[in-house]
mmCIF file of C-alpha atoms in Angstrom:
data_model
loop_
_atom_site.group_PDB
_atom_site.id
_atom_site.type_symbol
_atom_site.label_atom_id
_atom_site.label_comp_id
_atom_site.label_asym_id
_atom_site.label_seq_id
_atom_site.Cartn_x
_atom_site.Cartn_y
_atom_site.Cartn_z
ATOM 1 C CA MET N 175 29.689 84.979 -78.462
ATOM 2 C CA THR N 176 33.132 86.052 -79.693
ATOM 3 C CA THR N 177 36.425 84.725 -78.324
ATOM 4 C CA VAL N 178 37.260 88.124 -76.835
ATOM 5 C CA ALA N 179 33.905 88.303 -75.052
ATOM 6 C CA VAL N 180 34.363 84.830 -73.592
ATOM 7 C CA ALA N 181 37.842 85.660 -72.305
ATOM 8 C CA THR N 182 36.625 88.918 -70.771
ATOM 9 C CA ALA N 183 33.680 87.244 -69.058
ATOM 10 C CA THR N 184 35.888 84.473 -67.707
ATOM 11 C CA ARG N 185 38.417 86.894 -66.240
ATOM 12 C CA ALA N 186 35.631 88.957 -64.699
ATOM 13 C CA MET N 187 34.232 85.894 -62.918
ATOM 14 C CA ARG N 188 37.604 84.975 -61.461
ATOM 15 C CA ARG N 189 38.950 88.413 -60.507
ATOM 16 C CA PRO N 190 36.809 89.310 -57.434
ATOM 17 C CA ALA N 191 37.354 85.976 -55.690
ATOM 18 C CA ARG N 192 41.077 86.029 -56.399
ATOM 19 C CA SER N 193 41.431 89.601 -55.117
ATOM 20 C CA ARG N 194 39.657 88.787 -51.858
ATOM 21 C CA SER N 195 41.829 85.725 -51.392
ATOM 22 C CA LEU N 196 45.058 87.677 -51.897
ATOM 23 C CA ARG N 197 43.999 90.474 -49.559
ATOM 24 C CA ALA N 198 43.160 88.106 -46.707
ATOM 25 C CA TRP N 199 46.261 85.890 -46.740
ATOM 26 C CA TYR N 200 47.956 87.665 -43.812
ATOM 27 C CA ARG N 201 44.939 86.871 -41.579
ATOM 28 C CA ASN N 202 45.563 83.154 -42.068
ATOM 29 C CA GLY N 203 47.600 82.230 -38.968
ATOM 30 C CA THR N 204 48.503 78.782 -40.217
ATOM 31 C CA LEU N 205 49.781 80.117 -43.513
ATOM 32 C CA VAL N 206 51.778 82.924 -41.894
ATOM 33 C CA THR N 207 53.338 80.550 -39.342
ATOM 34 C CA GLY N 208 54.342 78.141 -42.093
ATOM 35 C CA LEU N 209 55.799 80.982 -44.164
ATOM 36 C CA VAL N 210 57.821 82.239 -41.185
ATOM 37 C CA ILE N 211 59.254 78.799 -40.347
ATOM 38 C CA VAL N 212 60.089 77.903 -43.937
ATOM 39 C CA GLY N 213 61.389 81.418 -44.627
ATOM 40 C CA LEU N 214 63.765 81.304 -41.636
ATOM 41 C CA LEU N 215 65.038 77.872 -42.664
ATOM 42 C CA VAL N 216 65.663 79.045 -46.221
ATOM 43 C CA LEU N 217 67.434 82.193 -45.007
ATOM 44 C CA ALA N 218 69.612 80.156 -42.625
ATOM 45 C CA ALA N 219 70.565 77.826 -45.480
ATOM 46 C CA VAL N 220 71.257 80.622 -47.986
ATOM 47 C CA PHE N 221 73.338 82.698 -45.568
ATOM 48 C CA ALA N 222 75.107 79.768 -43.884
ATOM 49 C CA PRO N 223 78.605 81.079 -44.828
ATOM 50 C CA LEU N 224 77.806 84.334 -43.026
ATOM 51 C CA LEU N 225 76.336 82.669 -39.932
ATOM 52 C CA THR N 226 79.290 80.427 -39.105
ATOM 53 C CA PRO N 227 83.069 80.841 -39.493
ATOM 54 C CA TYR N 228 83.784 77.119 -39.833
ATOM 55 C CA ASP N 229 84.181 74.854 -42.837
ATOM 56 C CA PRO N 230 81.560 72.081 -42.845
ATOM 57 C CA ILE N 231 83.970 69.407 -44.121
ATOM 58 C CA GLN N 232 87.311 70.506 -42.647
ATOM 59 C CA GLN N 233 88.403 67.994 -40.015
ATOM 60 C CA ASP N 234 89.995 68.952 -36.681
ATOM 61 C CA LEU N 235 90.622 65.667 -34.891
ATOM 62 C CA GLN N 236 92.206 67.380 -31.889
ATOM 63 C CA ASN N 237 88.799 68.918 -31.073
ATOM 64 C CA ALA N 238 86.665 65.846 -31.797
ATOM 65 C CA LEU N 239 83.520 65.204 -29.734
ATOM 66 C CA GLN N 240 83.604 68.537 -27.923
ATOM 67 C CA SER N 241 80.628 69.513 -25.786
ATOM 68 C CA PRO N 242 78.685 72.713 -26.576
ATOM 69 C CA SER N 243 80.711 75.823 -25.837
ATOM 70 C CA SER N 244 81.038 79.459 -26.862
ATOM 71 C CA ALA N 245 83.291 78.369 -29.726
ATOM 72 C CA HIS N 246 81.059 75.507 -30.863
ATOM 73 C CA TRP N 247 77.448 76.144 -29.841
ATOM 74 C CA LEU N 248 76.332 72.578 -30.576
ATOM 75 C CA GLY N 249 79.691 70.902 -30.044
ATOM 76 C CA THR N 250 81.765 68.989 -32.593
ATOM 77 C CA ASP N 251 81.407 65.577 -34.230
ATOM 78 C CA LYS N 252 83.844 62.656 -34.212
ATOM 79 C CA TYR N 253 85.989 64.376 -36.828
ATOM 80 C CA GLY N 254 86.104 67.684 -34.977
ATOM 81 C CA ARG N 255 83.697 69.450 -37.362
ATOM 82 C CA ASP N 256 81.347 72.062 -35.941
ATOM 83 C CA VAL N 257 77.857 70.537 -35.627
ATOM 84 C CA LEU N 258 75.995 73.833 -36.089
ATOM 85 C CA THR N 259 77.946 74.524 -39.275
ATOM 86 C CA ARG N 260 77.138 71.118 -40.696
ATOM 87 C CA LEU N 261 73.504 71.587 -39.680
ATOM 88 C CA LEU N 262 73.260 74.853 -41.650
ATOM 89 C CA TYR N 263 75.050 73.488 -44.690
ATOM 90 C CA GLY N 264 72.998 70.306 -44.437
ATOM 91 C CA ALA N 265 69.883 72.467 -44.699
ATOM 92 C CA ARG N 266 71.274 73.788 -47.970
ATOM 93 C CA VAL N 267 71.539 70.298 -49.399
ATOM 94 C CA ASP N 268 68.270 68.851 -48.106
ATOM 95 C CA LEU N 269 66.122 71.902 -48.866
ATOM 96 C CA ARG N 270 67.631 72.335 -52.317
ATOM 97 C CA ILE N 271 67.023 68.737 -53.297
ATOM 98 C CA GLY N 272 63.624 68.712 -51.607
ATOM 99 C CA PHE N 273 62.369 71.747 -53.540
ATOM 100 C CA LEU N 274 64.009 70.947 -56.877
ATOM 101 C CA ALA N 275 62.929 67.295 -56.787
ATOM 102 C CA VAL N 276 59.300 68.446 -56.818
ATOM 103 C CA LEU N 277 59.582 70.456 -60.044
ATOM 104 C CA ILE N 278 59.848 67.641 -62.590
ATOM 105 C CA PRO N 279 57.095 65.454 -61.051
ATOM 106 C CA PHE N 280 54.893 68.546 -60.673
ATOM 107 C CA VAL N 281 55.233 69.541 -64.330
ATOM 108 C CA VAL N 282 55.116 66.047 -65.847
ATOM 109 C CA GLY N 283 52.329 64.758 -63.613
ATOM 110 C CA SER N 284 50.214 67.897 -63.945
ATOM 111 C CA VAL N 285 50.468 67.909 -67.744
ATOM 112 C CA LEU N 286 49.706 64.196 -68.122
ATOM 113 C CA GLY N 287 46.852 64.341 -65.608
ATOM 114 C CA ALA N 288 45.358 67.436 -67.229
ATOM 115 C CA LEU N 289 45.463 65.883 -70.709
ATOM 116 C CA ALA N 290 44.021 62.599 -69.430
ATOM 117 C CA GLY N 291 41.159 64.344 -67.622
ATOM 118 C CA TYR N 292 40.378 66.764 -70.439
ATOM 119 C CA PHE N 293 40.495 64.427 -73.438
ATOM 120 C CA GLY N 294 39.731 61.061 -71.784
ATOM 121 C CA GLY N 295 39.672 58.016 -74.053
ATOM 122 C CA TRP N 296 42.577 55.630 -74.491
ATOM 123 C CA PHE N 297 45.122 58.162 -73.218
ATOM 124 C CA ASP N 298 43.239 58.539 -69.948
ATOM 125 C CA THR N 299 43.059 54.758 -69.561
ATOM 126 C CA LEU N 300 46.785 54.348 -70.247
ATOM 127 C CA VAL N 301 47.867 57.072 -67.809
ATOM 128 C CA MET N 302 45.592 55.801 -65.042
ATOM 129 C CA ARG N 303 46.805 52.213 -65.410
ATOM 130 C CA VAL N 304 50.402 53.380 -64.999
ATOM 131 C CA VAL N 305 49.338 55.481 -62.004
ATOM 132 C CA ASP N 306 47.640 52.450 -60.426
ATOM 133 C CA VAL N 307 50.829 50.395 -60.795
ATOM 134 C CA PHE N 308 52.912 53.003 -58.952
ATOM 135 C CA PHE N 309 50.269 53.464 -56.235
ATOM 136 C CA ALA N 310 50.493 49.747 -55.484
ATOM 137 C CA PHE N 311 53.843 50.373 -53.761
ATOM 138 C CA PRO N 312 54.663 52.630 -50.781
ATOM 139 C CA PHE N 313 56.509 55.797 -51.827
ATOM 140 C CA TYR N 314 59.826 54.948 -50.170
ATOM 141 C CA VAL N 315 60.149 51.398 -51.526
ATOM 142 C CA PRO N 316 60.603 52.249 -55.236
ATOM 143 C CA VAL N 317 62.656 55.368 -54.388
ATOM 144 C CA ILE N 318 65.139 53.377 -52.297
ATOM 145 C CA ALA N 319 65.203 50.594 -54.890
ATOM 146 C CA LEU N 320 65.880 52.998 -57.766
ATOM 147 C CA VAL N 321 68.658 54.836 -55.888
ATOM 148 C CA PHE N 322 70.209 51.476 -55.009
ATOM 149 C CA ILE N 323 70.178 50.538 -58.707
ATOM 150 C CA LEU N 324 71.340 53.943 -60.007
ATOM 151 C CA GLY N 325 73.926 54.448 -57.274
ATOM 152 C CA ALA N 326 74.235 56.974 -54.477
ATOM 153 C CA GLY N 327 74.338 60.645 -55.406
ATOM 154 C CA GLU N 328 72.224 63.730 -55.965
ATOM 155 C CA SER N 329 71.358 62.962 -59.601
ATOM 156 C CA SER N 330 70.119 59.491 -58.656
ATOM 157 C CA ILE N 331 67.872 60.987 -55.977
ATOM 158 C CA TYR N 332 66.336 63.410 -58.486
ATOM 159 C CA LEU N 333 65.666 60.634 -60.996
ATOM 160 C CA ALA N 334 64.227 58.251 -58.404
ATOM 161 C CA ILE N 335 61.867 60.813 -56.885
ATOM 162 C CA ALA N 336 60.768 62.094 -60.306
ATOM 163 C CA ALA N 337 60.031 58.557 -61.515
ATOM 164 C CA VAL N 338 57.774 57.876 -58.520
ATOM 165 C CA SER N 339 56.211 61.220 -57.519
ATOM 166 C CA TRP N 340 54.615 62.303 -60.808
ATOM 167 C CA VAL N 341 51.706 59.867 -60.396
ATOM 168 C CA SER N 342 50.218 61.806 -57.462
ATOM 169 C CA TYR N 343 50.081 65.041 -59.456
ATOM 170 C CA ALA N 344 48.600 63.191 -62.434
ATOM 171 C CA LYS N 345 45.814 61.783 -60.279
ATOM 172 C CA ILE N 346 45.062 65.143 -58.663
ATOM 173 C CA MET N 347 44.993 67.057 -61.947
ATOM 174 C CA ARG N 348 42.889 64.429 -63.692
ATOM 175 C CA GLY N 349 40.249 64.674 -60.968
ATOM 176 C CA GLU N 350 40.292 68.470 -61.119
ATOM 177 C CA LEU N 351 39.953 68.480 -64.916
ATOM 178 C CA LEU N 352 37.037 66.040 -64.878
ATOM 179 C CA VAL N 353 35.131 68.602 -62.827
ATOM 180 C CA ALA N 354 36.473 71.788 -64.422
ATOM 181 C CA LYS N 355 35.763 70.842 -68.027
ATOM 182 C CA LYS N 356 32.037 70.751 -67.237
ATOM 183 C CA GLN N 357 31.981 74.266 -65.789
ATOM 184 C CA ASP N 358 30.080 77.028 -67.585
ATOM 185 C CA TYR N 359 33.149 79.119 -68.416
ATOM 186 C CA VAL N 360 34.790 76.141 -70.174
ATOM 187 C CA VAL N 361 31.634 75.363 -72.123
ATOM 188 C CA ALA N 362 31.389 79.041 -73.095
ATOM 189 C CA ALA N 363 35.018 79.043 -74.217
ATOM 190 C CA ARG N 364 34.400 76.019 -76.415
ATOM 191 C CA LEU N 365 31.319 77.594 -77.948
ATOM 192 C CA GLY N 366 33.393 80.706 -78.590
ATOM 193 C CA GLY N 367 35.722 78.667 -80.800
ATOM 194 C CA MET N 368 38.765 78.672 -78.551
ATOM 195 C CA SER N 369 41.382 75.971 -79.133
ATOM 196 C CA HIS N 370 41.886 73.173 -76.610
ATOM 197 C CA THR N 371 45.372 74.479 -75.842
ATOM 198 C CA ARG N 372 44.120 77.963 -75.016
ATOM 199 C CA ILE N 373 41.283 76.629 -72.874
ATOM 200 C CA LEU N 374 43.670 74.429 -70.890
ATOM 201 C CA VAL N 375 46.424 77.016 -70.462
ATOM 202 C CA ARG N 376 44.494 80.262 -70.116
ATOM 203 C CA HIS N 377 41.246 79.261 -68.403
ATOM 204 C CA ILE N 378 41.304 75.816 -66.794
ATOM 205 C CA GLY N 379 44.943 75.742 -65.684
ATOM 206 C CA PRO N 380 44.920 78.740 -63.298
ATOM 207 C CA ASN N 381 41.733 77.421 -61.634
ATOM 208 C CA VAL N 382 42.857 73.841 -61.005
ATOM 209 C CA LEU N 383 46.571 74.148 -60.261
ATOM 210 C CA SER N 384 45.931 75.183 -56.651
ATOM 211 C CA GLN N 385 45.336 71.593 -55.480
ATOM 212 C CA ALA N 386 48.568 70.427 -57.083
ATOM 213 C CA LEU N 387 50.441 73.327 -55.467
ATOM 214 C CA ILE N 388 48.995 72.459 -52.062
ATOM 215 C CA TYR N 389 50.011 68.837 -52.482
ATOM 216 C CA ALA N 390 53.522 69.966 -53.479
ATOM 217 C CA MET N 391 54.079 71.247 -49.934
ATOM 218 C CA SER N 392 53.470 67.808 -48.443
ATOM 219 C CA ASP N 393 55.416 66.263 -51.316
ATOM 220 C CA ILE N 394 58.468 68.341 -50.368
ATOM 221 C CA VAL N 395 58.171 66.914 -46.853
ATOM 222 C CA MET N 396 58.135 63.385 -48.270
ATOM 223 C CA ASP N 397 61.116 64.204 -50.483
ATOM 224 C CA ILE N 398 63.127 65.559 -47.570
ATOM 225 C CA MET N 399 62.244 62.490 -45.519
ATOM 226 C CA ALA N 400 63.367 60.309 -48.429
ATOM 227 C CA ILE N 401 66.657 62.231 -48.682
ATOM 228 C CA VAL N 402 67.285 61.889 -44.954
ATOM 229 C CA THR N 403 66.373 58.194 -45.046
ATOM 230 C CA LEU N 404 68.717 57.568 -47.974
ATOM 231 C CA GLY N 405 71.481 59.447 -46.166
ATOM 232 C CA TYR N 406 70.892 57.375 -43.046
ATOM 233 C CA LEU N 407 71.105 54.188 -45.130
ATOM 234 C CA GLY N 408 74.301 55.342 -46.819
ATOM 235 C CA LEU N 409 72.596 55.743 -50.214
ATOM 236 C CA GLY N 410 72.258 59.513 -50.222
ATOM 237 C CA ILE N 411 74.758 62.331 -50.642
ATOM 238 C CA ALA N 412 78.294 61.014 -50.429
ATOM 239 C CA PRO N 413 80.357 62.129 -47.420
ATOM 240 C CA PRO N 414 81.936 64.393 -46.339
ATOM 241 C CA THR N 415 79.151 66.671 -47.654
ATOM 242 C CA ALA N 416 76.951 67.841 -44.775
ATOM 243 C CA GLU N 417 73.478 66.271 -44.906
ATOM 244 C CA TRP N 418 70.986 65.689 -42.111
ATOM 245 C CA GLY N 419 70.552 61.949 -42.676
ATOM 246 C CA SER N 420 74.264 61.232 -42.608
ATOM 247 C CA MET N 421 74.606 63.472 -39.526
ATOM 248 C CA ILE N 422 72.015 61.360 -37.717
ATOM 249 C CA LEU N 423 73.860 58.209 -38.756
ATOM 250 C CA ASP N 424 77.235 59.541 -37.605
ATOM 251 C CA GLY N 425 75.853 60.774 -34.294
ATOM 252 C CA GLN N 426 73.924 57.613 -33.495
ATOM 253 C CA GLU N 427 76.954 55.794 -32.059
ATOM 254 C CA PHE N 428 77.443 58.607 -29.526
ATOM 255 C CA ILE N 429 73.780 58.962 -28.544
ATOM 256 C CA THR N 430 74.469 58.271 -24.856
ATOM 257 C CA THR N 431 77.388 60.709 -24.510
ATOM 258 C CA GLN N 432 76.931 63.319 -27.272
ATOM 259 C CA TRP N 433 73.197 63.072 -27.889
ATOM 260 C CA LEU N 434 72.982 66.482 -29.599
ATOM 261 C CA GLN N 435 74.804 65.157 -32.669
ATOM 262 C CA ALA N 436 71.932 62.889 -33.675
ATOM 263 C CA THR N 437 69.094 64.785 -31.988
ATOM 264 C CA ILE N 438 69.664 68.230 -33.502
ATOM 265 C CA PRO N 439 69.526 67.150 -37.186
ATOM 266 C CA GLY N 440 66.504 65.015 -36.308
ATOM 267 C CA LEU N 441 64.790 68.065 -34.810
ATOM 268 C CA ALA N 442 65.720 70.039 -37.921
ATOM 269 C CA VAL N 443 63.822 67.495 -40.019
ATOM 270 C CA VAL N 444 60.818 67.747 -37.679
ATOM 271 C CA VAL N 445 60.765 71.566 -37.738
ATOM 272 C CA THR N 446 61.110 71.632 -41.533
ATOM 273 C CA SER N 447 58.287 69.134 -41.916
ATOM 274 C CA LEU N 448 56.127 71.163 -39.504
ATOM 275 C CA GLY N 449 56.748 74.389 -41.411
ATOM 276 C CA LEU N 450 55.950 72.863 -44.793
ATOM 277 C CA SER N 451 52.862 71.105 -43.404
ATOM 278 C CA LEU N 452 51.552 74.363 -41.932
ATOM 279 C CA LEU N 453 52.279 76.113 -45.216
ATOM 280 C CA GLY N 454 50.349 73.445 -47.106
ATOM 281 C CA ASP N 455 47.409 73.602 -44.683
ATOM 282 C CA GLY N 456 47.385 77.385 -44.877
ATOM 283 C CA LEU N 457 47.374 77.327 -48.663
ATOM 284 C CA SER N 458 44.608 74.750 -48.643
ATOM 285 C CA ASP N 459 42.477 76.982 -46.427
ATOM 286 C CA GLN N 460 43.377 80.120 -48.380
ATOM 287 C CA LEU N 461 42.539 78.619 -51.756
ATOM 288 C CA SER N 462 39.452 76.702 -50.651
ATOM 289 C CA PRO N 463 36.230 77.434 -52.554
ATOM 290 C CA GLU N 464 34.453 78.504 -49.347
ATOM 291 C CA ARG N 465 37.003 81.271 -48.700
ATOM 292 C CA ARG N 466 36.829 82.508 -52.290
ATOM 293 C CA LYS N 467 33.077 82.946 -52.223
#
């Protein structure tokens, strides 16, 4: 069997299932709901300057701790800054870091896990031993420890999350590759004389990346929670930049009189987590083998 024939046969096997899956996505209520929630949050963050006339860091002490009004829909904080404005700009920071912090672990972990699962041997043993070491600790413990060592700031958060999160993707991809490399289309590709690189990139990769993508949705939730936790502990984004964790911390001392200041950013975290969780569940259902049959 020639290389061209193998590639053609492989694409033919995958095309019908993929087409059915793409056509039916809008019937998946969970997926659509997640897309709507996450889409609205992203739009609110991107167009924050158009949605509010206030500066998120400009202080106005004469209007500090104002109750909700037509001028300030969610009131003002202890420095007189509009709470809604800081909420929208805080979404910019938390969502940006949450999404970008997934990229490096996703790429590094997926590549290492795929190579370990495909080739096995000493490399597989080495990668899995490192993965086991990281899995011995809860996610937040090493992240907080690394940010404490590196210092507060956005770059430290990226490095800390990347250093910890890649192991989950490596474990997922390794498991997927252990199964995929025994499939008929992979065996046929090998018999056709294809290189390992082409088999991994062209044939195995598109079929196994779905699980890593699904996990990325929940990983973004964990990243956002880590960002908010670091902000609450004073280890996150330095003030006066608007960020949900620091907003919760600042509003906590006024919880009995101005409860919206701490509650609203907390609800924003909950809604964001809900949207991403629904999106992940919807993708999981959409990309499941049973649906693709």
